[in-house]
Structures are given as structure tokens and as C-alpha cells.
Short mmCIF file of N, CA and C in Angstrom, two decimals:
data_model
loop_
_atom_site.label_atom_id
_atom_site.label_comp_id
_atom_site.label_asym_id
_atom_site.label_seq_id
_atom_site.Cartn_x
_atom_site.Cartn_y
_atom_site.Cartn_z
N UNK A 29 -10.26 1.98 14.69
CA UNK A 29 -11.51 2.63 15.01
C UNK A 29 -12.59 2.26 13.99
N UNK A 30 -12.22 2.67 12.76
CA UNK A 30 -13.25 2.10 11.79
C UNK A 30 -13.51 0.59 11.98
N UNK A 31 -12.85 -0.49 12.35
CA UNK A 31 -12.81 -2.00 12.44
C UNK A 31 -13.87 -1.80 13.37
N UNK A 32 -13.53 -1.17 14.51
CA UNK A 32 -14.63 -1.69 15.88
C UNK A 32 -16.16 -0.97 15.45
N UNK A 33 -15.66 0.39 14.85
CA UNK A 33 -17.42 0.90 14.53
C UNK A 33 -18.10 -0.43 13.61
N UNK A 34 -17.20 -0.84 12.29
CA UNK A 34 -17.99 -1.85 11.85
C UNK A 34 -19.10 -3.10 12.57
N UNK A 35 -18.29 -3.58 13.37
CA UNK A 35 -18.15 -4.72 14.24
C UNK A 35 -19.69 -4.02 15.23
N UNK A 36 -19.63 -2.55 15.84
CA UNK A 36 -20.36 -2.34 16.85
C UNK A 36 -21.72 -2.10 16.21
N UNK A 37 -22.02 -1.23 14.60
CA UNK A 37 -22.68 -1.09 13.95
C UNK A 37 -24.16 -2.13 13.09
N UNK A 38 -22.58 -2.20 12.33
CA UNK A 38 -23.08 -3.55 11.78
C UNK A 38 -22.93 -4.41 11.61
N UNK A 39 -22.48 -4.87 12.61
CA UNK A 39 -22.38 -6.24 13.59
C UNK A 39 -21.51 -7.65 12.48
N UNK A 40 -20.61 -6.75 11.97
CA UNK A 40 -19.19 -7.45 10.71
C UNK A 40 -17.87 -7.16 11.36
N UNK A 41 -17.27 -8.42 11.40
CA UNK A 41 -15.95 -8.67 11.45
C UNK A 41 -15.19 -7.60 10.35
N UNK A 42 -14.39 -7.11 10.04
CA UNK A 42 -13.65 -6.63 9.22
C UNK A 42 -12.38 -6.77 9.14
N UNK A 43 -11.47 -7.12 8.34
CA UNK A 43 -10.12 -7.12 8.10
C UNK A 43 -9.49 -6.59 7.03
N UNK A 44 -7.95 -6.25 7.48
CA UNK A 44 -7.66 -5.31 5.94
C UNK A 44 -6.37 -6.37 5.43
N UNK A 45 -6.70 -5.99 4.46
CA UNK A 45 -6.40 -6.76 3.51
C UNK A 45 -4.75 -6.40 2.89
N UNK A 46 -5.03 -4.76 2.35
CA UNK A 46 -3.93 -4.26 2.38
C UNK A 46 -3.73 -2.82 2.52
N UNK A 47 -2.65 -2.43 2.69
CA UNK A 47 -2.68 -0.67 2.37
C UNK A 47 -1.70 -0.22 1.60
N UNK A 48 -2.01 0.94 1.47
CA UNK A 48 -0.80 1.16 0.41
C UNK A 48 -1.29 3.03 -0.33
N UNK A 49 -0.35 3.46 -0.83
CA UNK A 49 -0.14 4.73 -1.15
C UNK A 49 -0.87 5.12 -2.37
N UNK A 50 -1.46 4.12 -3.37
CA UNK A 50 -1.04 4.05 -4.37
C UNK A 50 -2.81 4.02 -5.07
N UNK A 51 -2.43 5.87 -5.61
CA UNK A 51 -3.83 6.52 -5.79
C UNK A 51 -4.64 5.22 -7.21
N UNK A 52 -3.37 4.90 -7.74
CA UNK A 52 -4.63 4.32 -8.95
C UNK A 52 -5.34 3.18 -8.56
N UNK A 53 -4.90 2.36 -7.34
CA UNK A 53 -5.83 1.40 -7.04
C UNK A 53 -7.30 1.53 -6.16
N UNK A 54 -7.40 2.66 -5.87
CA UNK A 54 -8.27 3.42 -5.39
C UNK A 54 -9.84 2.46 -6.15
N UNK A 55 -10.38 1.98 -6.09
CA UNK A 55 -11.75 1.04 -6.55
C UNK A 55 -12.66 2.06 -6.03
N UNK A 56 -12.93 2.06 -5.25
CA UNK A 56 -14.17 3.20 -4.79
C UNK A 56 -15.64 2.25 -4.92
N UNK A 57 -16.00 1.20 -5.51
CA UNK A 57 -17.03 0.18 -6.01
C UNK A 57 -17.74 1.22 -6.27
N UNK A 58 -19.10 0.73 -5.86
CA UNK A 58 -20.73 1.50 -6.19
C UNK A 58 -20.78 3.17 -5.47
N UNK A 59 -20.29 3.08 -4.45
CA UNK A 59 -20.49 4.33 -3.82
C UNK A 59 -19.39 4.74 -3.16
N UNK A 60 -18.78 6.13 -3.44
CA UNK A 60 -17.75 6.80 -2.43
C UNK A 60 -18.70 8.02 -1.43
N UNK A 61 -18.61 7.58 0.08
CA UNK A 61 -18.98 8.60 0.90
C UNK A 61 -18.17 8.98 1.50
N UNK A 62 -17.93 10.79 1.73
CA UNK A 62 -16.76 11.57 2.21
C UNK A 62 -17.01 12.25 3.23
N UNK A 63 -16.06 13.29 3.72
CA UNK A 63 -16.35 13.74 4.63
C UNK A 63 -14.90 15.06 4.85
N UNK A 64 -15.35 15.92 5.36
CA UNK A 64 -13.31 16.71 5.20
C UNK A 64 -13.74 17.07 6.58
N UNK A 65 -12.49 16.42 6.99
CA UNK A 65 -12.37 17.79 8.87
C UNK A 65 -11.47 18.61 8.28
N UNK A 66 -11.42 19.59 8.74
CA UNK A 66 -10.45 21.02 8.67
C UNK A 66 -10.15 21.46 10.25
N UNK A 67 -8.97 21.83 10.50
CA UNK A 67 -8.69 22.86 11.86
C UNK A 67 -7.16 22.29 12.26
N UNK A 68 -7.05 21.90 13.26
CA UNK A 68 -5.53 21.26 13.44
C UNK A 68 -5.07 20.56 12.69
N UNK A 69 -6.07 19.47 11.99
CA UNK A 69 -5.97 18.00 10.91
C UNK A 69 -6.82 18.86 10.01
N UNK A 70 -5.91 18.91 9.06
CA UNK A 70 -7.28 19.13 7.57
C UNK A 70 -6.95 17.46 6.52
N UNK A 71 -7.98 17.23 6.43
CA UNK A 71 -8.06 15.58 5.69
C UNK A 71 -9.55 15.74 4.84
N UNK A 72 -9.65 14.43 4.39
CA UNK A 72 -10.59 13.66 3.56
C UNK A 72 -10.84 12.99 4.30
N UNK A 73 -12.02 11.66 4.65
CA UNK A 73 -11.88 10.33 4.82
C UNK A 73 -13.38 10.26 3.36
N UNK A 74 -13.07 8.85 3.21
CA UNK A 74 -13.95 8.28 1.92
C UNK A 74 -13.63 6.92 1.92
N UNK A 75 -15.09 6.28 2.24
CA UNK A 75 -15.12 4.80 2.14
C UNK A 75 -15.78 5.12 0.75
N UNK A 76 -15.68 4.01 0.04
CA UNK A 76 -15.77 3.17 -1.44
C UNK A 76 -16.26 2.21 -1.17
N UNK A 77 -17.70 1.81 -1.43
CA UNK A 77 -18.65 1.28 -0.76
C UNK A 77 -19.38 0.00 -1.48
N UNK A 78 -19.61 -1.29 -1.84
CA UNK A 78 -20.68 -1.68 -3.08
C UNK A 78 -21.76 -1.19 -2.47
N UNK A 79 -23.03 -1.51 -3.45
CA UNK A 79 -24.44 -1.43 -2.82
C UNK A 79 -24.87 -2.02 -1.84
N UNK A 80 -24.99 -3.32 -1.93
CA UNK A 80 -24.75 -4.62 -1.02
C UNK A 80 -24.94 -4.11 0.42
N UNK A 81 -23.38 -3.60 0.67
CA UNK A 81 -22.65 -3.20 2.19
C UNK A 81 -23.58 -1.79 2.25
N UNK A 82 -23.41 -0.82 1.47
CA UNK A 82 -24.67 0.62 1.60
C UNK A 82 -26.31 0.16 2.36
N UNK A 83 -26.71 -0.99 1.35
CA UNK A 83 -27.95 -1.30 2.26
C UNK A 83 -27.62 -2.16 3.51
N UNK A 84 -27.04 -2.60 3.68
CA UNK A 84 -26.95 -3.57 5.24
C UNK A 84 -26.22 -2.71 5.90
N UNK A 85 -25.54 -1.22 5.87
CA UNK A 85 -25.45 -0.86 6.94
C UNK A 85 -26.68 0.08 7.02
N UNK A 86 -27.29 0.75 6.13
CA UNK A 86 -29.05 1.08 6.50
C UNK A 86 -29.59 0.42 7.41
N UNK A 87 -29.52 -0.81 6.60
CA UNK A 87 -30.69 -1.61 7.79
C UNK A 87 -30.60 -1.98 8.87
N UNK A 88 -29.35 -2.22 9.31
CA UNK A 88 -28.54 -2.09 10.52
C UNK A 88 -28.64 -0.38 11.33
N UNK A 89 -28.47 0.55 11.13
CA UNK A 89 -28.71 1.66 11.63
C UNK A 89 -30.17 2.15 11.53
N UNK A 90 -31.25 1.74 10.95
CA UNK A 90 -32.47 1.74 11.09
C UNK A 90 -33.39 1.25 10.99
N UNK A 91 -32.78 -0.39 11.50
CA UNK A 91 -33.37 -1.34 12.00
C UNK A 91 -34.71 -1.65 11.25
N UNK A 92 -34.54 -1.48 9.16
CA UNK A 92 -35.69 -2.28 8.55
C UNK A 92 -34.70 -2.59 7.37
N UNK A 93 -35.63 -3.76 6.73
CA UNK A 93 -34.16 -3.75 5.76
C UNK A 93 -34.90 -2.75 4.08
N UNK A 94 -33.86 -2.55 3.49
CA UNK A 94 -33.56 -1.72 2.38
C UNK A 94 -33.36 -2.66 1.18
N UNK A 95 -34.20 -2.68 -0.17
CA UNK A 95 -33.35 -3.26 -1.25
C UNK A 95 -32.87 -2.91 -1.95
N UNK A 96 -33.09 -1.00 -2.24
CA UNK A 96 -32.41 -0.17 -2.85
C UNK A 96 -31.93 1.44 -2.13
N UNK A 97 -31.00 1.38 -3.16
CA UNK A 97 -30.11 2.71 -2.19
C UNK A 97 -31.11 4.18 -2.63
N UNK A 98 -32.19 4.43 -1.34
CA UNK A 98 -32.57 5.46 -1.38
C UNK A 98 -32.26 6.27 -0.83
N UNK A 99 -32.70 7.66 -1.03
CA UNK A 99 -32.00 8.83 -0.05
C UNK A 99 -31.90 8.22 1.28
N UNK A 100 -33.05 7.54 1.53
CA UNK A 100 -33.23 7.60 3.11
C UNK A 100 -31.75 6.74 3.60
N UNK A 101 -31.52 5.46 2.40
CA UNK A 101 -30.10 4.84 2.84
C UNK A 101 -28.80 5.47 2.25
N UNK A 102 -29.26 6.38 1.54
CA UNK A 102 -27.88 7.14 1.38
C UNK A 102 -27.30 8.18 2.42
N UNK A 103 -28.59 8.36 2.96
CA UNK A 103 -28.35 9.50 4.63
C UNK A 103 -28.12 8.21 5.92
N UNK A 104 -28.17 7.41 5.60
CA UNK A 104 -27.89 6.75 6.52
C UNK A 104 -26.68 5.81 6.60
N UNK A 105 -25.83 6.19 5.20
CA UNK A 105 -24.44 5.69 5.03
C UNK A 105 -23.59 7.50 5.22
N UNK A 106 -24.44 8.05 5.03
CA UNK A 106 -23.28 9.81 5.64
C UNK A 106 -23.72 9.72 7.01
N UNK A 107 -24.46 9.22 7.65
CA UNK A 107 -24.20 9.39 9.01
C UNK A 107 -23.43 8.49 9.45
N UNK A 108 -23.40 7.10 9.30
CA UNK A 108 -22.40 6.49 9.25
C UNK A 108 -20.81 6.61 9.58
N UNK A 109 -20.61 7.75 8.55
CA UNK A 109 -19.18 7.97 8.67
C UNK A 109 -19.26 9.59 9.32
N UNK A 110 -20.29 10.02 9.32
CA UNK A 110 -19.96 11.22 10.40
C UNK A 110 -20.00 10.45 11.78
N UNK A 111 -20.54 9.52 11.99
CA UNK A 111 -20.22 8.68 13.74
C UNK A 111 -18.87 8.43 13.59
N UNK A 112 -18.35 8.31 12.74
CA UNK A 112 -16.58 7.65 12.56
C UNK A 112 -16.15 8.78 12.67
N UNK A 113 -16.67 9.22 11.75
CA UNK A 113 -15.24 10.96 11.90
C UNK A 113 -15.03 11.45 13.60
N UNK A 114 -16.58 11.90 13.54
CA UNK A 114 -16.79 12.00 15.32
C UNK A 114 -16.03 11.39 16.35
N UNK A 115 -15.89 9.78 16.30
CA UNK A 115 -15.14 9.19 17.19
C UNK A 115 -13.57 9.72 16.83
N UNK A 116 -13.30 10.27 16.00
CA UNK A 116 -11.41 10.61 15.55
C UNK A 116 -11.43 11.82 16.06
N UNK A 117 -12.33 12.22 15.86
CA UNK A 117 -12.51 14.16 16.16
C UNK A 117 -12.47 13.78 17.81
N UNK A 118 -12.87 13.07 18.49
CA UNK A 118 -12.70 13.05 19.45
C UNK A 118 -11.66 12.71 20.59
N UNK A 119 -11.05 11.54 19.55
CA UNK A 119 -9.64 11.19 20.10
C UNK A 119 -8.82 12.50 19.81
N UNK A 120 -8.72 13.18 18.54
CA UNK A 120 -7.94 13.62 18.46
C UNK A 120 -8.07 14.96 19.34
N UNK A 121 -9.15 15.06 20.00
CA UNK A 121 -9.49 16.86 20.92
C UNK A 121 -8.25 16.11 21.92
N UNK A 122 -8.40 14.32 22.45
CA UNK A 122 -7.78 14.44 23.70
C UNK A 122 -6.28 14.58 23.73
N UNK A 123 -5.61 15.06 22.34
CA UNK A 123 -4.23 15.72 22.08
C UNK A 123 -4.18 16.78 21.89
N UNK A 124 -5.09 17.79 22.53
CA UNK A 124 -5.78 18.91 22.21
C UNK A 124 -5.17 19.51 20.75
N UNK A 125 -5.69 18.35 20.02
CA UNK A 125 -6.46 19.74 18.47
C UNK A 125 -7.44 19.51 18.23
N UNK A 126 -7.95 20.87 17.72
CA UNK A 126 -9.16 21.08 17.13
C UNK A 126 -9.38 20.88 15.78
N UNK A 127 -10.25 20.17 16.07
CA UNK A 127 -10.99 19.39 14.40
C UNK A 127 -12.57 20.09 13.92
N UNK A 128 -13.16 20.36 13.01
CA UNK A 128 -14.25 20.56 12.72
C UNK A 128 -14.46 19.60 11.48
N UNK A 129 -15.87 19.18 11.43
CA UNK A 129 -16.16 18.54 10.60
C UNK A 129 -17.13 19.02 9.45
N UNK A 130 -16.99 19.06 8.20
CA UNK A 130 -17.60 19.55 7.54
C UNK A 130 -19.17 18.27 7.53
N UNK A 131 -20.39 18.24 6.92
CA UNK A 131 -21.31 17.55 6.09
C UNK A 131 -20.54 16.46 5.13
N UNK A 132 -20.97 15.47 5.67
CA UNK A 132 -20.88 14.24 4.65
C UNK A 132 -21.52 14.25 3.59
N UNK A 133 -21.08 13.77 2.40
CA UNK A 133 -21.41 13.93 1.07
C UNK A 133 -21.32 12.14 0.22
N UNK A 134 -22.10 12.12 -0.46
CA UNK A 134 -22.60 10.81 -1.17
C UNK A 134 -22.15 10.78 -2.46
N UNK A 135 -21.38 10.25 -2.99
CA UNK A 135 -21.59 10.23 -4.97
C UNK A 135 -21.66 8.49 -5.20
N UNK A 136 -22.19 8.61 -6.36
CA UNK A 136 -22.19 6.84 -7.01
C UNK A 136 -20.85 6.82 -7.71
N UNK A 137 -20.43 6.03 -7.71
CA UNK A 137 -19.25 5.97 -8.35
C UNK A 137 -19.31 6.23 -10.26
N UNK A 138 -18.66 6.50 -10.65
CA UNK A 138 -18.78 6.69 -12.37
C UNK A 138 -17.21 6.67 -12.81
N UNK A 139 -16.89 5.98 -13.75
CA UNK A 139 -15.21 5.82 -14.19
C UNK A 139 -14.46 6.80 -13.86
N UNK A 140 -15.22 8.30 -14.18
CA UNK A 140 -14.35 9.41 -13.40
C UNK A 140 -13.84 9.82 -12.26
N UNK A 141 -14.98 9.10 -11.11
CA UNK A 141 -14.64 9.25 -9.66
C UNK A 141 -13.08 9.26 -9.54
N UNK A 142 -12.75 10.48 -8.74
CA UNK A 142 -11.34 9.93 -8.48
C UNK A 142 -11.18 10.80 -7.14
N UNK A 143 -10.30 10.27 -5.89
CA UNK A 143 -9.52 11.06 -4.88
C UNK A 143 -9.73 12.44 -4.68
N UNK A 144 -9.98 13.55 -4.22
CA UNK A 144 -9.26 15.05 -3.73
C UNK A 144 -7.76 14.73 -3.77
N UNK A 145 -7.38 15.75 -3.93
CA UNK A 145 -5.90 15.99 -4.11
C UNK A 145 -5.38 16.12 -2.66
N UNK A 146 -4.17 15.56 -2.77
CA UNK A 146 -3.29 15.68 -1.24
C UNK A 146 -3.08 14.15 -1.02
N UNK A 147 -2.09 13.86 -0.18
CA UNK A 147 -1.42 12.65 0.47
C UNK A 147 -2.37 11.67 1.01
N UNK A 148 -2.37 10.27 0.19
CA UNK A 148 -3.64 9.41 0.10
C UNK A 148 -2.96 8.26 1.24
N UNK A 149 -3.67 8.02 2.04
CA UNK A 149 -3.72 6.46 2.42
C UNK A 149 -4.64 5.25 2.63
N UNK A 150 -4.14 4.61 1.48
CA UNK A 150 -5.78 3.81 0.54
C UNK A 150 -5.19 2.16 1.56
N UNK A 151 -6.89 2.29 2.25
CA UNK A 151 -6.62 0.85 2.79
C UNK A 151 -8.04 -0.07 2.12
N UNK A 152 -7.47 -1.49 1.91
CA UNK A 152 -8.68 -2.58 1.49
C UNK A 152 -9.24 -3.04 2.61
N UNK A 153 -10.42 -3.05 2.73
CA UNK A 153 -11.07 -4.12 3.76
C UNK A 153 -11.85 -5.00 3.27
N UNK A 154 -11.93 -6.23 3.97
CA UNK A 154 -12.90 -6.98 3.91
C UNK A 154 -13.84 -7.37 4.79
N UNK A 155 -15.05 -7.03 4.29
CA UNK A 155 -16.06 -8.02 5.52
C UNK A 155 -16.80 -9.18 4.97
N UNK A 156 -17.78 -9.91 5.79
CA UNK A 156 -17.93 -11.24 5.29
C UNK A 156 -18.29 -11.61 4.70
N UNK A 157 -19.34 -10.63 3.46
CA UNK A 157 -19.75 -10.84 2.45
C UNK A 157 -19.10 -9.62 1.04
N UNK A 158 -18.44 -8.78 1.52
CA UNK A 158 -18.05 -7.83 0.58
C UNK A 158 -16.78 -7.51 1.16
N UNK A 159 -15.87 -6.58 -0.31
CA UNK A 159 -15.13 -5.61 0.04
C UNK A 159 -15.08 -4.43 0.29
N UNK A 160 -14.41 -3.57 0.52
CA UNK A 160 -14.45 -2.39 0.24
C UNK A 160 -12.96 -1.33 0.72
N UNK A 161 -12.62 0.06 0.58
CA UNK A 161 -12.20 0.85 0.63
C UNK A 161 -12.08 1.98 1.70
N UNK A 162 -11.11 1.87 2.39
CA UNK A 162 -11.31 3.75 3.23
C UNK A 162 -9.74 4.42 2.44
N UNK A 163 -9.95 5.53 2.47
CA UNK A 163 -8.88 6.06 2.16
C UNK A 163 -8.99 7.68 2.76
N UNK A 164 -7.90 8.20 3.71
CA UNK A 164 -7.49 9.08 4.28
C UNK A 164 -6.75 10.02 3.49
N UNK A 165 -6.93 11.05 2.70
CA UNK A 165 -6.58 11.99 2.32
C UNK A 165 -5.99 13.32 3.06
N UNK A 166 -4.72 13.53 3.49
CA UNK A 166 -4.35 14.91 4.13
C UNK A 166 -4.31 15.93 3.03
N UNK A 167 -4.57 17.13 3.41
CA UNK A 167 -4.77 18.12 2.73
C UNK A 167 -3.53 19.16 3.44
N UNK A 168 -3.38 20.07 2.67
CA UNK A 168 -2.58 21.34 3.11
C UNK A 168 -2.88 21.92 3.52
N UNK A 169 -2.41 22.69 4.80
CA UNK A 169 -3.12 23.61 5.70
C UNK A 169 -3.38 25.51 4.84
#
């Protein structure tokens, strides 16, 4: 799902590279944007973002381009992944559970950045000019 939003978005091939469990490789680059559903699924999702990929999917979702990450493209990388969450929240109603989604949230990355707590699944992607990060966090009900 995230592959095809890329692809439908902002118009990038994406491939992963690898996945894996394993919280310390967690990179997160320039920017981690999050998001928690709670209700049947309680989770995290959080892409780990460079700048780079932050402004070209701006400019791609509002069609001018961006050379720095302003609010206006930092709200336009949390909507981003609230369209993603949305599309999961939606698959997942058609197994009827209920998902709610909290507000997407923005941080820059800083050496401290690290995960929410709970069961991580850290995947690499690549697109054609950058890398980057999603990682799925389950939480305890």
C-alpha cells in the first residue's frame, strides 16, 4: 500500500530494500512523521524521511515546488501519511475492525529521536533519488 501511494502520489517507483526487527537500525534521516491508530489495531506508523523526499512530496501534493521544509511542507508530509493510514484504516474496516486515527505529528530528527515503545517492524525503502524508512510499531491494547 505504501509502494502504490508512493508511485500514485509522487509519481516514484519504490522498493524495499530490507526489513527487519531490529530497533537500532532505525535511521529515521532528516524527518520522522507519525501517526497512532488506536481501536481494534493500536500501532504507530513513522516514515523517516530526508529533506530532499519531504520537499518533492510537497510539491507533488501541491503542485509548486518547495526549497525548504516549511510548515506549509511539513503539513503536507502529515497529510501524506494520514492518506496512507486512511487507506489501512480502510482495508482494515473491510475485516470489520475499527480503527481511529489520531493527528499526524512532525519532528526533525536529532541523535535522540528514537521509536515509541512496542513491537517494531522497520522496513528500508528506496526511491530513485533517496532512501528512506517506514516502521510499524504495535502497541498494547
Amino acid at each position: 500500500m505504501v509502494l502504490k501511494l508512493f508511485k500514485r502520489i509522487v509519481h516514484e517507483n519504490v522498493l524495499i530494500e530490507d526489513c527487519h526487527q531490529e530497533r537500532s537500525q532505525w535511521l529515521g534521516y532528516d524527518w520522522n512523521v507519525s501517526q497512532v491508530m488506536t481501536g481494534d489495531v493500536n500501532a504507530t506508523l513513522v516514515i523517516g524521511i530526508p529533506t530532499k523526499l519531504l520537499l518533492k512530496i510537497a510539491t507533488k501534493m501541491l503542485e509548486e515546488p518547495f526549497e525548504d521544509a516549511t510548515e506549509l511542507v511539513q503539513d503536507a508530509s502529515k497529510e501524506f501519511l494520514n492518506v496512507m493510514c486512511g487507506n489501512i484504516c480502510a482495508k482494515l474496516s473491510q475485516r470489520d475492525l475499527v480503527v481511529n486515527l489520531e493527528p499526524p505529528a512532525i519532528v526533525q530528527r536529532t541523535y535522540n529521536t528514537e521509536l515509541p515503545a512496542g513491537y517494531a517492524v522497520i522496513t528500508s525503502l528506496i526511491a530513485v533519488e533517496s532512501r528512506f524508512n517506514l516502521a510499524i510499531i504495535q502497541h498494547e491494547k
